[in-house]
Amino acid sequence: MSVVVIVGAQWGDEGKGKIVDYLTRKAEVVARYQGGHNAGHTVVIKDEKYVLHLIPSGILHKNTLCLIGNGVVVEPAALLDEITGLKKRGVKVGSNLLISKNAHLIMPYHIALDQASERAKGKNNIGTTGRGIGPAYVDKMGRSGLRVGDLLTPDAFLEKLRANLVYVNFLLKNLYKAPTFNAGKVFREYMAYAKVLGKHIADTDIIVNDAMAAKKNVLLEGAQGTLLDIDHGTYPFVTSSSAIAGGACTGLGIGPTRINKVLGIVKAYTTRVGSGPFPTELHDKTGELIREKGGEFGSTTGRARRCGWLDTVILKHSCRINGLSGIVLTKLDILDGMDTLNICTAYKYKGKIIKEMPKELSIFENCVPVYEKIRGWQESTLGITDFRKLPRNAQLYIKRIEKLIGVKAAIVSTGQKRDELILLQEPF
């Protein structure tokens, strides 16, 4: 039995979906532990592209049980759209998908508050997807949230909803000058969702622990990335949940002693979406080339991602915070054809060299990267499945990354498709 956590090691968008899908071949349970439908995991199977937002990537394997844990925030309409879309493409979605009773619901007013707040911030906005994720987590921490299990008790649901709307409507009307919500209309909408989703609602904490007790292989899937973690990311330009490996424990209800391995997904370069510091960002033709060649546009929003060279300063932080057992290096093929590659090994701030990621935003956003030049390769790495067949300089690039961050590569991804990768260590 193995319990493996998959976590993004940068600012998200590292290619977790494909890796979860690949590893699911040996996993009997795949569980998502945080985030909402602001995440987008892309999987390509035989030229068929699947973009998943809430449902774990394991759903594409018919004999795998998929769990949405208590740490996730669920927008019912988005979840139902995803279920419907998968069914239309012949994917089984039934008893193999279960949602925690304790997962919090994203309500229509969360979306309204999210969008109104971003507009009010103007140029100082965080760059959220505007899908209500943050406000839903605010209500969760403020102990006024509605949970998935509340859908099963209509009277209690309506009582909580009415209480919440007293405050929410006052805020929308008086602070943001935005439309308010009618409790009866929202209640009817969510009771309609309850009729469809009721069969999927369960005590997922018990189920996942029973699976581990039965010696089953369990894969725990995070969304976003370490640098977007609410505690350990580039605050305040972060998501609203615990995206690091530790979030798997609180987001699913399992003890840390259960986890055997933690794999950090690392893109062979660096990207981020939205506002916030990004020392290695490229504002030139190389950055544009990486964006176009790598298809660096958000799978959820379509927004162009900011692109830059690999940053091992943030990766060392990520290795430490997550306790990484190994890394999965993705999108190596996007660097094919480049004469020279740069790896950031430190920062310079006011004439001083900094080798650890600054916690202070005012310092981090003014750091200048210190680069080490690496020779590129002209040969194609696309689809290679044997490390020895990689171009010599591509092998040296990977080995240099391993030495700089102190963690070995377990997998190297060489393309979008499920089988386009090099397996160096078997996680299960």
mmCIF file of N, CA and C in Angstrom, residues 285-379:
data_model
loop_
_atom_site.group_PDB
_atom_site.id
_atom_site.type_symbol
_atom_site.label_atom_id
_atom_site.label_comp_id
_atom_site.label_asym_id
_atom_site.label_seq_id
_atom_site.Cartn_x
_atom_site.Cartn_y
_atom_site.Cartn_z
ATOM 1 N N LYS A 285 11.007 38.269 -26.628
ATOM 2 C CA LYS A 285 10.590 37.266 -27.610
ATOM 3 C C LYS A 285 10.726 35.842 -27.076
ATOM 4 N N THR A 286 11.689 35.627 -26.180
ATOM 5 C CA THR A 286 11.853 34.285 -25.597
ATOM 6 C C THR A 286 10.639 33.929 -24.746
ATOM 7 N N GLY A 287 10.175 34.905 -23.954
ATOM 8 C CA GLY A 287 8.968 34.683 -23.153
ATOM 9 C C GLY A 287 7.758 34.408 -24.019
ATOM 10 N N GLU A 288 7.629 35.135 -25.112
ATOM 11 C CA GLU A 288 6.514 34.930 -26.040
ATOM 12 C C GLU A 288 6.615 33.568 -26.714
ATOM 13 N N LEU A 289 7.846 33.160 -27.065
ATOM 14 C CA LEU A 289 8.056 31.858 -27.697
ATOM 15 C C LEU A 289 7.634 30.729 -26.771
ATOM 16 N N ILE A 290 8.045 30.813 -25.499
ATOM 17 C CA ILE A 290 7.677 29.791 -24.522
ATOM 18 C C ILE A 290 6.161 29.731 -24.363
ATOM 19 N N ARG A 291 5.519 30.907 -24.292
ATOM 20 C CA ARG A 291 4.062 30.968 -24.121
ATOM 21 C C ARG A 291 3.340 30.306 -25.289
ATOM 22 N N GLU A 292 3.751 30.641 -26.501
ATOM 23 C CA GLU A 292 3.079 30.089 -27.681
ATOM 24 C C GLU A 292 3.371 28.600 -27.856
ATOM 25 N N LYS A 293 4.627 28.228 -27.723
ATOM 26 C CA LYS A 293 5.014 26.831 -27.913
ATOM 27 C C LYS A 293 4.443 25.936 -26.820
ATOM 28 N N GLY A 294 4.401 26.482 -25.599
ATOM 29 C CA GLY A 294 3.909 25.692 -24.477
ATOM 30 C C GLY A 294 2.408 25.756 -24.279
ATOM 31 N N GLY A 295 1.715 26.547 -25.115
ATOM 32 C CA GLY A 295 0.264 26.691 -24.953
ATOM 33 C C GLY A 295 -0.075 27.246 -23.590
ATOM 34 N N GLU A 296 0.690 28.255 -23.169
ATOM 35 C CA GLU A 296 0.550 28.785 -21.814
ATOM 36 C C GLU A 296 -0.597 29.788 -21.690
ATOM 37 N N PHE A 297 -1.785 29.207 -21.755
ATOM 38 C CA PHE A 297 -3.017 29.960 -21.572
ATOM 39 C C PHE A 297 -3.882 29.165 -20.607
ATOM 40 N N GLY A 298 -4.468 29.827 -19.612
ATOM 41 C CA GLY A 298 -5.198 29.140 -18.562
ATOM 42 C C GLY A 298 -6.280 28.207 -19.075
ATOM 43 N N SER A 299 -6.289 26.953 -18.598
ATOM 44 C CA SER A 299 -7.300 25.982 -19.030
ATOM 45 C C SER A 299 -8.667 26.308 -18.442
ATOM 46 N N THR A 300 -8.694 27.132 -17.393
ATOM 47 C CA THR A 300 -9.961 27.538 -16.790
ATOM 48 C C THR A 300 -10.449 28.869 -17.347
ATOM 49 N N THR A 301 -9.535 29.841 -17.462
ATOM 50 C CA THR A 301 -9.938 31.198 -17.855
ATOM 51 C C THR A 301 -9.500 31.591 -19.255
ATOM 52 N N GLY A 302 -8.507 30.890 -19.796
ATOM 53 C CA GLY A 302 -7.967 31.273 -21.090
ATOM 54 C C GLY A 302 -6.970 32.413 -21.018
ATOM 55 N N ARG A 303 -6.702 32.901 -19.808
ATOM 56 C CA ARG A 303 -5.765 34.017 -19.650
ATOM 57 C C ARG A 303 -4.345 33.603 -20.026
ATOM 58 N N ALA A 304 -3.617 34.508 -20.687
ATOM 59 C CA ALA A 304 -2.220 34.245 -21.030
ATOM 60 C C ALA A 304 -1.403 34.177 -19.747
ATOM 61 N N ARG A 305 -0.565 33.153 -19.633
ATOM 62 C CA ARG A 305 0.293 33.010 -18.473
ATOM 63 C C ARG A 305 1.587 33.811 -18.666
ATOM 64 N N ARG A 306 2.075 34.352 -17.589
ATOM 65 C CA ARG A 306 3.372 35.007 -17.589
ATOM 66 C C ARG A 306 4.443 33.913 -17.595
ATOM 67 N N CYS A 307 5.465 34.068 -18.427
ATOM 68 C CA CYS A 307 6.460 33.009 -18.597
ATOM 69 C C CYS A 307 7.866 33.494 -18.274
ATOM 70 N N GLY A 308 8.686 32.601 -17.727
ATOM 71 C CA GLY A 308 10.062 32.952 -17.395
ATOM 72 C C GLY A 308 10.929 31.725 -17.223
ATOM 73 N N TRP A 309 12.206 31.949 -16.921
ATOM 74 C CA TRP A 309 13.153 30.858 -16.736
ATOM 75 C C TRP A 309 12.886 30.105 -15.426
ATOM 76 N N LEU A 310 13.419 28.910 -15.348
ATOM 77 C CA LEU A 310 13.271 28.093 -14.141
ATOM 78 C C LEU A 310 13.917 28.801 -12.953
ATOM 79 N N ASP A 311 13.223 28.792 -11.822
ATOM 80 C CA ASP A 311 13.682 29.472 -10.611
ATOM 81 C C ASP A 311 13.894 28.427 -9.519
ATOM 82 N N THR A 312 15.150 28.122 -9.201
ATOM 83 C CA THR A 312 15.418 27.102 -8.181
ATOM 84 C C THR A 312 15.361 27.669 -6.762
ATOM 85 N N VAL A 313 15.307 28.996 -6.633
ATOM 86 C CA VAL A 313 15.145 29.575 -5.297
ATOM 87 C C VAL A 313 13.763 29.225 -4.762
ATOM 88 N N ILE A 314 12.729 29.444 -5.583
ATOM 89 C CA ILE A 314 11.380 29.094 -5.141
ATOM 90 C C ILE A 314 11.213 27.583 -5.043
ATOM 91 N N LEU A 315 11.950 26.846 -5.878
ATOM 92 C CA LEU A 315 11.839 25.387 -5.830
ATOM 93 C C LEU A 315 12.432 24.815 -4.542
ATOM 94 N N LYS A 316 13.519 25.395 -4.064
ATOM 95 C CA LYS A 316 14.089 24.940 -2.786
ATOM 96 C C LYS A 316 13.095 25.184 -1.647
ATOM 97 N N HIS A 317 12.416 26.320 -1.696
ATOM 98 C CA HIS A 317 11.361 26.626 -0.720
ATOM 99 C C HIS A 317 10.258 25.575 -0.804
ATOM 100 N N SER A 318 9.876 25.246 -2.019
ATOM 101 C CA SER A 318 8.815 24.263 -2.242
ATOM 102 C C SER A 318 9.218 22.878 -1.757
ATOM 103 N N CYS A 319 10.462 22.494 -2.014
ATOM 104 C CA CYS A 319 10.955 21.187 -1.550
ATOM 105 C C CYS A 319 10.894 21.089 -0.035
ATOM 106 N N ARG A 320 11.273 22.171 0.616
ATOM 107 C CA ARG A 320 11.296 22.193 2.086
ATOM 108 C C ARG A 320 9.892 22.174 2.671
ATOM 109 N N ILE A 321 9.027 23.034 2.173
ATOM 110 C CA ILE A 321 7.670 23.176 2.709
ATOM 111 C C ILE A 321 6.840 21.907 2.523
ATOM 112 N N ASN A 322 7.072 21.226 1.381
ATOM 113 C CA ASN A 322 6.281 20.026 1.085
ATOM 114 C C ASN A 322 6.946 18.726 1.514
ATOM 115 N N GLY A 323 8.253 18.779 1.836
ATOM 116 C CA GLY A 323 8.975 17.549 2.139
ATOM 117 C C GLY A 323 8.995 16.624 0.939
ATOM 118 N N LEU A 324 9.363 17.163 -0.218
ATOM 119 C CA LEU A 324 9.270 16.394 -1.469
ATOM 120 C C LEU A 324 10.154 15.151 -1.464
ATOM 121 N N SER A 325 9.568 14.033 -1.915
ATOM 122 C CA SER A 325 10.302 12.778 -2.086
ATOM 123 C C SER A 325 10.968 12.751 -3.455
ATOM 124 N N GLY A 326 10.366 13.452 -4.402
ATOM 125 C CA GLY A 326 10.876 13.485 -5.768
ATOM 126 C C GLY A 326 10.133 14.551 -6.538
ATOM 127 N N ILE A 327 10.661 14.904 -7.713
ATOM 128 C CA ILE A 327 9.969 15.862 -8.567
ATOM 129 C C ILE A 327 9.550 15.185 -9.866
ATOM 130 N N VAL A 328 8.548 15.748 -10.492
ATOM 131 C CA VAL A 328 8.122 15.349 -11.830
ATOM 132 C C VAL A 328 8.361 16.556 -12.713
ATOM 133 N N LEU A 329 9.328 16.460 -13.617
ATOM 134 C CA LEU A 329 9.664 17.582 -14.487
ATOM 135 C C LEU A 329 8.815 17.508 -15.752
ATOM 136 N N THR A 330 8.002 18.535 -15.992
ATOM 137 C CA THR A 330 7.086 18.529 -17.135
ATOM 138 C C THR A 330 7.507 19.547 -18.188
ATOM 139 N N LYS A 331 6.983 19.354 -19.389
ATOM 140 C CA LYS A 331 7.168 20.275 -20.521
ATOM 141 C C LYS A 331 8.624 20.491 -20.912
ATOM 142 N N LEU A 332 9.431 19.450 -20.744
ATOM 143 C CA LEU A 332 10.827 19.533 -21.166
ATOM 144 C C LEU A 332 10.929 19.819 -22.664
ATOM 145 N N ASP A 333 10.004 19.256 -23.438
ATOM 146 C CA ASP A 333 10.049 19.399 -24.901
ATOM 147 C C ASP A 333 9.867 20.837 -25.371
ATOM 148 N N ILE A 334 9.266 21.687 -24.543
ATOM 149 C CA ILE A 334 9.037 23.081 -24.933
ATOM 150 C C ILE A 334 10.361 23.826 -25.059
ATOM 151 N N LEU A 335 11.398 23.339 -24.385
ATOM 152 C CA LEU A 335 12.707 23.991 -24.435
ATOM 153 C C LEU A 335 13.571 23.502 -25.590
ATOM 154 N N ASP A 336 13.065 22.539 -26.350
ATOM 155 C CA ASP A 336 13.817 22.039 -27.514
ATOM 156 C C ASP A 336 14.153 23.190 -28.467
ATOM 157 N N GLY A 337 15.368 23.173 -28.993
ATOM 158 C CA GLY A 337 15.740 24.147 -30.022
ATOM 159 C C GLY A 337 16.344 25.434 -29.504
ATOM 160 N N MET A 338 16.436 25.590 -28.208
ATOM 161 C CA MET A 338 17.023 26.808 -27.650
ATOM 162 C C MET A 338 18.537 26.637 -27.491
ATOM 163 N N ASP A 339 19.295 27.641 -27.885
ATOM 164 C CA ASP A 339 20.750 27.569 -27.808
ATOM 165 C C ASP A 339 21.252 27.611 -26.365
ATOM 166 N N THR A 340 20.629 28.494 -25.577
ATOM 167 C CA THR A 340 21.060 28.680 -24.192
ATOM 168 C C THR A 340 19.855 28.748 -23.261
ATOM 169 N N LEU A 341 19.951 28.114 -22.115
ATOM 170 C CA LEU A 341 18.909 28.179 -21.094
ATOM 171 C C LEU A 341 19.490 28.852 -19.859
ATOM 172 N N ASN A 342 18.634 29.533 -19.120
ATOM 173 C CA ASN A 342 19.050 30.146 -17.865
ATOM 174 C C ASN A 342 18.330 29.480 -16.695
ATOM 175 N N ILE A 343 19.060 29.247 -15.612
ATOM 176 C CA ILE A 343 18.478 28.753 -14.367
ATOM 177 C C ILE A 343 18.779 29.781 -13.287
ATOM 178 N N CYS A 344 17.741 30.239 -12.605
ATOM 179 C CA CYS A 344 17.932 31.192 -11.514
ATOM 180 C C CYS A 344 18.402 30.429 -10.277
ATOM 181 N N THR A 345 19.562 30.836 -9.742
ATOM 182 C CA THR A 345 20.131 30.150 -8.581
ATOM 183 C C THR A 345 20.124 31.017 -7.322
ATOM 184 N N ALA A 346 19.862 32.317 -7.497
ATOM 185 C CA ALA A 346 19.821 33.244 -6.354
ATOM 186 C C ALA A 346 19.176 34.542 -6.831
ATOM 187 N N TYR A 347 18.949 35.466 -5.891
ATOM 188 C CA TYR A 347 18.446 36.794 -6.222
ATOM 189 C C TYR A 347 19.448 37.842 -5.746
ATOM 190 N N LYS A 348 19.378 38.997 -6.387
ATOM 191 C CA LYS A 348 20.151 40.142 -5.919
ATOM 192 C C LYS A 348 19.170 41.229 -5.487
ATOM 193 N N TYR A 349 19.372 41.716 -4.281
ATOM 194 C CA TYR A 349 18.501 42.775 -3.745
ATOM 195 C C TYR A 349 19.364 43.829 -3.062
ATOM 196 N N LYS A 350 19.310 45.033 -3.604
ATOM 197 C CA LYS A 350 20.105 46.154 -3.080
ATOM 198 C C LYS A 350 21.581 45.779 -2.909
ATOM 199 N N GLY A 351 22.100 45.099 -3.946
ATOM 200 C CA GLY A 351 23.516 44.753 -3.964
ATOM 201 C C GLY A 351 23.880 43.492 -3.205
ATOM 202 N N LYS A 352 22.933 42.903 -2.485
ATOM 203 C CA LYS A 352 23.207 41.694 -1.705
ATOM 204 C C LYS A 352 22.620 40.461 -2.395
ATOM 205 N N ILE A 353 23.316 39.338 -2.246
ATOM 206 C CA ILE A 353 22.842 38.068 -2.812
ATOM 207 C C ILE A 353 21.921 37.379 -1.808
ATOM 208 N N ILE A 354 20.739 36.979 -2.279
ATOM 209 C CA ILE A 354 19.760 36.268 -1.450
ATOM 210 C C ILE A 354 19.573 34.866 -2.033
ATOM 211 N N LYS A 355 19.730 33.848 -1.215
ATOM 212 C CA LYS A 355 19.610 32.469 -1.703
ATOM 213 C C LYS A 355 18.344 31.768 -1.221
ATOM 214 N N GLU A 356 17.551 32.469 -0.419
ATOM 215 C CA GLU A 356 16.266 31.918 0.026
ATOM 216 C C GLU A 356 15.150 32.869 -0.373
ATOM 217 N N MET A 357 13.967 32.320 -0.627
ATOM 218 C CA MET A 357 12.837 33.132 -1.056
ATOM 219 C C MET A 357 12.422 34.114 0.040
ATOM 220 N N PRO A 358 12.408 35.410 -0.232
ATOM 221 C CA PRO A 358 12.015 36.391 0.784
ATOM 222 C C PRO A 358 10.544 36.245 1.163
ATOM 223 N N LYS A 359 10.242 36.404 2.442
ATOM 224 C CA LYS A 359 8.853 36.370 2.888
ATOM 225 C C LYS A 359 8.178 37.726 2.688
ATOM 226 N N GLU A 360 9.003 38.804 2.686
ATOM 227 C CA GLU A 360 8.460 40.153 2.562
ATOM 228 C C GLU A 360 8.170 40.474 1.092
ATOM 229 N N LEU A 361 6.930 40.808 0.806
ATOM 230 C CA LEU A 361 6.533 41.109 -0.567
ATOM 231 C C LEU A 361 7.335 42.277 -1.139
ATOM 232 N N SER A 362 7.574 43.295 -0.315
ATOM 233 C CA SER A 362 8.289 44.482 -0.786
ATOM 234 C C SER A 362 9.716 44.159 -1.229
ATOM 235 N N ILE A 363 10.298 43.124 -0.645
ATOM 236 C CA ILE A 363 11.635 42.688 -1.057
ATOM 237 C C ILE A 363 11.540 41.784 -2.281
ATOM 238 N N PHE A 364 10.648 40.796 -2.201
ATOM 239 C CA PHE A 364 10.535 39.799 -3.268
ATOM 240 C C PHE A 364 10.238 40.445 -4.624
ATOM 241 N N GLU A 365 9.340 41.422 -4.644
ATOM 242 C CA GLU A 365 8.962 42.021 -5.926
ATOM 243 C C GLU A 365 10.050 42.927 -6.509
ATOM 244 N N ASN A 366 11.120 43.150 -5.730
ATOM 245 C CA ASN A 366 12.237 43.963 -6.238
ATOM 246 C C ASN A 366 13.524 43.165 -6.376
ATOM 247 N N CYS A 367 13.410 41.843 -6.306
ATOM 248 C CA CYS A 367 14.576 40.981 -6.478
ATOM 249 C C CYS A 367 14.934 40.832 -7.958
ATOM 250 N N VAL A 368 16.224 40.791 -8.239
ATOM 251 C CA VAL A 368 16.722 40.571 -9.597
ATOM 252 C C VAL A 368 17.339 39.174 -9.642
ATOM 253 N N PRO A 369 16.965 38.352 -10.620
ATOM 254 C CA PRO A 369 17.488 36.985 -10.652
ATOM 255 C C PRO A 369 18.974 36.915 -10.985
ATOM 256 N N VAL A 370 19.650 35.982 -10.344
ATOM 257 C CA VAL A 370 21.045 35.668 -10.667
ATOM 258 C C VAL A 370 21.012 34.360 -11.445
ATOM 259 N N TYR A 371 21.497 34.385 -12.681
ATOM 260 C CA TYR A 371 21.358 33.226 -13.562
ATOM 261 C C TYR A 371 22.648 32.428 -13.736
ATOM 262 N N GLU A 372 22.445 31.136 -13.933
ATOM 263 C CA GLU A 372 23.507 30.234 -14.371
ATOM 264 C C GLU A 372 23.137 29.794 -15.780
ATOM 265 N N LYS A 373 24.032 29.950 -16.720
ATOM 266 C CA LYS A 373 23.739 29.591 -18.106
ATOM 267 C C LYS A 373 23.985 28.104 -18.348
ATOM 268 N N ILE A 374 23.075 27.502 -19.077
ATOM 269 C CA ILE A 374 23.154 26.077 -19.415
ATOM 270 C C ILE A 374 23.024 25.947 -20.935
ATOM 271 N N ARG A 375 23.841 25.110 -21.528
ATOM 272 C CA ARG A 375 23.722 24.882 -22.971
ATOM 273 C C ARG A 375 22.418 24.162 -23.296
ATOM 274 N N GLY A 376 21.740 24.648 -24.329
ATOM 275 C CA GLY A 376 20.499 24.011 -24.756
ATOM 276 C C GLY A 376 20.763 22.849 -25.693
ATOM 277 N N TRP A 377 19.710 22.348 -26.314
ATOM 278 C CA TRP A 377 19.825 21.234 -27.252
ATOM 279 C C TRP A 377 18.927 21.493 -28.457
ATOM 280 N N GLN A 378 19.358 21.014 -29.600
ATOM 281 C CA GLN A 378 18.624 21.244 -30.848
ATOM 282 C C GLN A 378 17.731 20.055 -31.225
ATOM 283 N N GLU A 379 18.020 18.898 -30.650
ATOM 284 C CA GLU A 379 17.227 17.704 -30.969
ATOM 285 C C GLU A 379 15.863 17.743 -30.277
#
